[in-house]
XYZ file of C-alpha atoms in Angstrom:
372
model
C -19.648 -45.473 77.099
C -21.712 -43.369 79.282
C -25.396 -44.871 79.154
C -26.791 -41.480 79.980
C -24.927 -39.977 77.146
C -26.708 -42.439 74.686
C -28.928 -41.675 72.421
C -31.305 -43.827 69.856
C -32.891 -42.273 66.805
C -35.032 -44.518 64.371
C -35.847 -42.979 61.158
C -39.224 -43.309 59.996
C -39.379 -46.437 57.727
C -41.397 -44.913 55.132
C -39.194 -42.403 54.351
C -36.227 -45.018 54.053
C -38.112 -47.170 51.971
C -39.227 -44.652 49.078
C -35.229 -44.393 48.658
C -32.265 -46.857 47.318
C -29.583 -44.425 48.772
C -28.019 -45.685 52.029
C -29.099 -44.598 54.975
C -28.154 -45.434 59.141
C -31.048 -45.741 61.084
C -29.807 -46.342 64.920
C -27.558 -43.903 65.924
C -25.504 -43.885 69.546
C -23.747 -40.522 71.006
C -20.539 -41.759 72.119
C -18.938 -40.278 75.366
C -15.877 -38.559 73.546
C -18.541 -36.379 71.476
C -17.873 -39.098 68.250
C -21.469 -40.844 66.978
C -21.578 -44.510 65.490
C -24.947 -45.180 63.680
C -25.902 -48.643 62.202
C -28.710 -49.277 59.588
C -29.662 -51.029 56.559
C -32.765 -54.068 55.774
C -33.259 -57.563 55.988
C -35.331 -58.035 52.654
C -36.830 -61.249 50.977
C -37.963 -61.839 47.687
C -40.153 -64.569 46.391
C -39.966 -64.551 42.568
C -41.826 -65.979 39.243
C -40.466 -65.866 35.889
C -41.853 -66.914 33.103
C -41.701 -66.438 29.082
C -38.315 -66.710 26.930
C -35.668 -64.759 28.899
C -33.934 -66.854 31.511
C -34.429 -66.442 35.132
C -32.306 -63.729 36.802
C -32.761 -62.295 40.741
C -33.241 -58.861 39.571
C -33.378 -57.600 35.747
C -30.525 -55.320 34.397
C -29.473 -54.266 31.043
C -27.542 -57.866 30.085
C -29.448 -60.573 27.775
C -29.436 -63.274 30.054
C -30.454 -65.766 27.318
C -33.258 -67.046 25.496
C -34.407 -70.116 26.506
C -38.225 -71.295 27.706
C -38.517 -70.571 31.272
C -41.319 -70.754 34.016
C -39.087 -70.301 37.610
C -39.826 -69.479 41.135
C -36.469 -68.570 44.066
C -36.312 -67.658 46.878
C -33.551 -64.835 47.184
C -32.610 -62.730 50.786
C -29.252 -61.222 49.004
C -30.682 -57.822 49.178
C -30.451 -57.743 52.693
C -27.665 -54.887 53.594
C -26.036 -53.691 56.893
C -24.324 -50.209 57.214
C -22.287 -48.327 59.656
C -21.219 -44.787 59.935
C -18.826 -43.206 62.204
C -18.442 -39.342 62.776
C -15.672 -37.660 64.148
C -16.188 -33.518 64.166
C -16.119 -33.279 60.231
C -14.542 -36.335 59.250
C -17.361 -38.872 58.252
C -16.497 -42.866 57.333
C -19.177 -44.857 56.145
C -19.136 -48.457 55.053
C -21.947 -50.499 53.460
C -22.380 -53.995 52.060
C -25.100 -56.900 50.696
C -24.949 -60.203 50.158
C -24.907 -60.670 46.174
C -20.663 -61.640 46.173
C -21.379 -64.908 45.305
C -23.419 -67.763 44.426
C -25.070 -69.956 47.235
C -25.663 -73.584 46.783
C -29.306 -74.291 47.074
C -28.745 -77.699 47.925
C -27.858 -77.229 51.477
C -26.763 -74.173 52.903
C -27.449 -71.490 50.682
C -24.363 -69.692 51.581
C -23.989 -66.238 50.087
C -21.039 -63.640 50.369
C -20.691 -60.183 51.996
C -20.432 -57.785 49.338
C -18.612 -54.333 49.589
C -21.304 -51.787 48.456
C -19.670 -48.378 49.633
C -16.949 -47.081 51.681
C -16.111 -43.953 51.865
C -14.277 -41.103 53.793
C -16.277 -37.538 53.761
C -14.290 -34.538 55.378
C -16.169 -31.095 54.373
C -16.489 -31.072 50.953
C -14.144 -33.968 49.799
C -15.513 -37.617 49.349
C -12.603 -40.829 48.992
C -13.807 -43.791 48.452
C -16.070 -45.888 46.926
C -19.849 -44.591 46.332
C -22.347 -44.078 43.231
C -20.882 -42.583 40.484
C -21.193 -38.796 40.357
C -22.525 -39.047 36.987
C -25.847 -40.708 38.752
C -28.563 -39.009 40.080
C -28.929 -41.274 43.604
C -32.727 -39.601 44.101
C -33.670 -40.619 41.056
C -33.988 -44.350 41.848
C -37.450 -45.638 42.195
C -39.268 -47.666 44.885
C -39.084 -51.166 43.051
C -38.864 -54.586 44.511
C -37.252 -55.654 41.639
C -33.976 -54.385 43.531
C -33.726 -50.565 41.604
C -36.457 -50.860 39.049
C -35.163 -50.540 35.186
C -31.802 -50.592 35.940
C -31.559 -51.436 32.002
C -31.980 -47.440 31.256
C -30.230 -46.435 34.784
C -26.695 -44.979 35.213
C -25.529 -47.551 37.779
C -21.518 -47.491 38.935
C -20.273 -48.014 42.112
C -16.369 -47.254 41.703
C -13.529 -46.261 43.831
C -13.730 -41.308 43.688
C -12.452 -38.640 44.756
C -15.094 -35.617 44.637
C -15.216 -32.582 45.359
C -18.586 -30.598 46.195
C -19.101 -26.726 46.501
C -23.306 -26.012 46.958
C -24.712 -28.167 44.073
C -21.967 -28.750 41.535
C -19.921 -31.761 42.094
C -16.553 -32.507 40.381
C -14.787 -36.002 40.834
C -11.908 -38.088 39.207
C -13.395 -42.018 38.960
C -11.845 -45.020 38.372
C -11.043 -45.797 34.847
C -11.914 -48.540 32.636
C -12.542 -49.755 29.166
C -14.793 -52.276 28.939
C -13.987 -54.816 25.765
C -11.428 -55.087 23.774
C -12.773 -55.765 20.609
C -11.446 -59.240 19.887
C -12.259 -61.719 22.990
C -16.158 -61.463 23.963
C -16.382 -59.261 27.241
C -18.294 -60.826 30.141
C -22.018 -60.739 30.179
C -22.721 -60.582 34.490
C -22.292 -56.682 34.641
C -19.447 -57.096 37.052
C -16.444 -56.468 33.956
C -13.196 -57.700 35.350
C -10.543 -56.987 37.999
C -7.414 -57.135 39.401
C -4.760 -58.885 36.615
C -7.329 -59.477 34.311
C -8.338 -55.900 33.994
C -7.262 -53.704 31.312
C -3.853 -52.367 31.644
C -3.774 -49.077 29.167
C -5.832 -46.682 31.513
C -3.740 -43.888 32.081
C -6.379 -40.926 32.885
C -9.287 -41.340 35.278
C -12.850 -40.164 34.370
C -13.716 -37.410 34.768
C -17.574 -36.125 35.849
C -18.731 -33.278 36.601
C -22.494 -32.193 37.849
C -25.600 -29.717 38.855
C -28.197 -29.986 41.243
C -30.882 -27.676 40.673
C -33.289 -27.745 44.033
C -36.532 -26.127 45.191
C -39.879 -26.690 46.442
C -40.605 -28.810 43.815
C -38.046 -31.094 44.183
C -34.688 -31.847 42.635
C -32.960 -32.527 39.224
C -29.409 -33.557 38.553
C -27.555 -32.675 35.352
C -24.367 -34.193 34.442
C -21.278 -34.718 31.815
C -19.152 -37.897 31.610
C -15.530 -37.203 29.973
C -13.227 -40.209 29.757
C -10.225 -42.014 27.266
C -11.308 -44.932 25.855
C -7.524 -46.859 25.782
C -7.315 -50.067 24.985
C -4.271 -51.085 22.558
C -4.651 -54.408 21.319
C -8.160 -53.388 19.274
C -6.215 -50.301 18.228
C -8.865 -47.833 20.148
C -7.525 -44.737 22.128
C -10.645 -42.182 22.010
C -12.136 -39.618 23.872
C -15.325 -40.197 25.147
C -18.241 -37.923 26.261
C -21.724 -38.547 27.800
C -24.624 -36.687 29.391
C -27.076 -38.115 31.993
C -29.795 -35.792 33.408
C -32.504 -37.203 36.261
C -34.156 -36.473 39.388
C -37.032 -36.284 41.531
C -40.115 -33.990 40.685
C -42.975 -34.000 43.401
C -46.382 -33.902 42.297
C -48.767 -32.847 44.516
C -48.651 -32.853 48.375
C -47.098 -36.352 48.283
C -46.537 -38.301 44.908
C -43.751 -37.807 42.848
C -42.205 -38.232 39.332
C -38.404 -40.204 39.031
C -36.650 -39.960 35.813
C -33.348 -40.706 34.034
C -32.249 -39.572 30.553
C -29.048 -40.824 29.796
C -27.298 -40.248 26.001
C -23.912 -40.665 24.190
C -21.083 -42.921 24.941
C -21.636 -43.912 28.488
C -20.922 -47.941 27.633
C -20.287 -49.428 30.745
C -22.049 -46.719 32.609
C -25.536 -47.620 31.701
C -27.381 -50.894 32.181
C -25.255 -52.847 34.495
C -23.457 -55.068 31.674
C -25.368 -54.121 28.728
C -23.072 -53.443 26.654
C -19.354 -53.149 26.234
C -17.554 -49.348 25.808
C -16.135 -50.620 22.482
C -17.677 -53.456 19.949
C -16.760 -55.084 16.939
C -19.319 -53.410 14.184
C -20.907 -55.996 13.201
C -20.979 -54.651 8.933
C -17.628 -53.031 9.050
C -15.713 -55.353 11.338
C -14.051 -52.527 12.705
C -13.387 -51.953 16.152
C -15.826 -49.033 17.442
C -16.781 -47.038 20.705
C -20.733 -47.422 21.302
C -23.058 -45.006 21.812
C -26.286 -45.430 23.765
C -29.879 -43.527 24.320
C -31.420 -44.770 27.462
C -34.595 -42.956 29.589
C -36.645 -44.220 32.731
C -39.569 -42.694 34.415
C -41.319 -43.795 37.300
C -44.485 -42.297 38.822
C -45.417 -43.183 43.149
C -48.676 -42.457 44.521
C -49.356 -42.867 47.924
C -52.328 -44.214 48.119
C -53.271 -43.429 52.382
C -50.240 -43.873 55.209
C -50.640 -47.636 55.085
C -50.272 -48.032 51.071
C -48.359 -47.188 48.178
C -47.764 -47.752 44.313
C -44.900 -46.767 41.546
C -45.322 -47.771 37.930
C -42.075 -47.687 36.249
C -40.805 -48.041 32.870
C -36.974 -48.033 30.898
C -35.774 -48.218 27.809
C -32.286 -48.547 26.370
C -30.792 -49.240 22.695
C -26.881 -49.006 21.112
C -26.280 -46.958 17.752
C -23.169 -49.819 16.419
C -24.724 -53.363 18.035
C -28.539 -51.987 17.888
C -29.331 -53.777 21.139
C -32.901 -52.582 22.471
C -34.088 -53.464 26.035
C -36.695 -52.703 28.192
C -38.362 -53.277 31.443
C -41.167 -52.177 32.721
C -43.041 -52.755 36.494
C -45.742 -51.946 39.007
C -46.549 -53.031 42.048
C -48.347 -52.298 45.574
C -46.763 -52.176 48.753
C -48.290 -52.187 52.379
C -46.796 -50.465 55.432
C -47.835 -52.910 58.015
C -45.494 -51.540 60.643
C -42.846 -48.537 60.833
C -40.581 -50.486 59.880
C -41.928 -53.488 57.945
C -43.663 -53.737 54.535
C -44.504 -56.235 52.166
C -45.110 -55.914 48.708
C -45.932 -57.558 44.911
C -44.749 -56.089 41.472
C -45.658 -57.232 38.548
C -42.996 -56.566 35.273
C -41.765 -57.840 31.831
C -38.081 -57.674 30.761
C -37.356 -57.203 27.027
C -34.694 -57.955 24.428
C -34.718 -56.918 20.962
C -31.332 -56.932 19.842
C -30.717 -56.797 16.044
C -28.733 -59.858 15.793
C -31.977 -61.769 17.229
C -34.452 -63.060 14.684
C -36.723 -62.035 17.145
C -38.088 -60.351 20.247
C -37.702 -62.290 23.681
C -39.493 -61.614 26.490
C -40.267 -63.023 29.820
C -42.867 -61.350 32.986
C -42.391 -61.751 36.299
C -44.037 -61.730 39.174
C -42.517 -60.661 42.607
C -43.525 -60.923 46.156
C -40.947 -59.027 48.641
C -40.957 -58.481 52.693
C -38.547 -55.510 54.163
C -37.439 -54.712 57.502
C -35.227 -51.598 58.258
C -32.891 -51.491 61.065
């Protein structure tokens, strides 16, 4: 490499910070006209939960469990590296964490290297692995609590092909039916893989979506069409959901964040709240669920050093009639381009219908970020 030829371009940190999406922060010209840029964070959170939901990292649409608890951790798995290279209009980009497995606390506290996103971009086509067209990335707010109330968020990361002309979007997803309506599906979000997946998907999903843009800022609008196919509950059913959220600014510099999410999205929603397909609990038939789910999230910026969002979700299921929420706000300082630190305070729900009663546990977060 020529060192004359190189080039270094930070991006400003606030603007990185006030969104989830990836983004590459150092990038070199290389001498063959290709670029290589590197970004991502080094994030830790110091966390407090207390009440009758157990203690969890980050809170998501699963019921973790009811049981007394009053915990502090210590958790850096956030912490993400990315790397894109361009080469005249062929784009790769890859992008991982550190939540792909459990660390022993004892000792070492060993985590492993997740695979967030890779992907392949060449004009208009995407291949790879990326959010879900059927979410609306922008929409995310700025929580520390990893991506705020991802309980009433669309949240899938799966293996695409899309295709985008302007603002629509069109892709074929990864299938998969989540639940088969006689074992109990896992609980952890993460569904199963490999072998253990299900074996009757024959279609992938299809999604299709809108951006409408202007001035005052953007809102995505999308439809979820997919078979439901899994033979040994007897279920093969089409299945159709709508999800429509964005990013409305509000004055010079706040903004409004929202998701409304309704029909049968199952596995789409919540990050393991609830299966595509469940046992009705009066009928004892096997069923596909259906599920309302909104989010909004208001950030003001307070003065170039210091910033708030307040941010609230809700989600409940027409068959099981789970209802969850979560709710958060918190404070964060800019104490230098490039490194913040932060508190949120919260409280995770469950009110599921087979519960005698509500559970409920707050939390209390302290987080420090550094982007690359």
């Amino acid at each position: 490499m020529n060192t004359k030829q190189t080039s270094i371009k930070l991006l400003a940190a606030v603007a990185a910070m006030s969104s989830t999406q990836a983004f590459s922060a150092l990038e070199i010209d290389l001498q063959n006209g290709d670029k290589i840029s590197f970004g991502g964070y080094v994030k830790l959170d110091v966390r407090h939960v207390d009440g009758d939901v157990a203690y969890q990292d980050y809170w998501r649409g699963n019921n973790p469990g009811a049981i007394d608890t009053s915990h502090t951790g210590f958790n850096a798995r956030e912490t993400r590296f990315n790397t894109t290279y361009t080469h005249g209009d062929v784009t790769a980009f890859i992008e991982m964490d550190f939540y792909g497995g459990d660390g022993n606390e004892v000792a070492t506290n060993s985590t492993n290297p997740r695979l967030r996103h890779a992907i392949i971009k060449y004009k208009n086509w995407i291949a790879g692995q990326y959010w879900t067209t059927f979410l609306p990335v922008n929409a995310f707010p700025e929580a520390l609590d990893f991506a705020g109330a991802i309980v009433a968020e669309s949240f899938v990361r799966q293996p695409q092909i899309r295709y985008t002309q302007g603002n629509f979007s069109v892709a074929v997803e990864n299938p998969e039916t989540w639940g088969d309506g006689t074992i109990d599906a896992p609980s952890t979000g993460g569904g199963l893989s490999g072998a253990a997946a299900d074996s009757d998907e024959t279609s992938p999903d299809l999604i299709a979506s809108y951006k409408f843009k202007g001035d005052w800022g953007e809102v995505q609008v999308a439809g979820l069409l997919r078979q439901l196919d899994e033979g040994d509950a007897g279920i093969d059913e089409t299945a159709f959901a709508a999800n429509v959220g964005g990013r409305i600014k509000v004055g010079q510099e706040d903004d409004i964040r929202f998701q409304i999410n309704v029909g049968e999205s199952g596995r789409y929603v919540g990050a393991g709240m609830v299966t595509d397909i469940v046992i009705d609990p009066e009928t004892g038939k096997v069923e596909v669920e259906e599920t309302t789910a909104y989010t909004v999230a208001y950030r003001h910026i307070w003065n170039s050093e210091w910033r708030s969002t307040a941010y609230y979700g809700y989600a409940e299921t027409d068959v099981l009639e789970y209802e969850r929420s979560h709710w958060g706000v918190n404070l964060i300082k800019q104490l230098t381009p490039s490194l913040s630190v932060g508190v949120e305070l919260g409280n995770f729900e469950v009110d599921d219908n087979s519960a005698s009663e509500a559970i409920d546990s707050n939390y209390l977060q302290l987080s420090w970020k550094f982007t690359i």
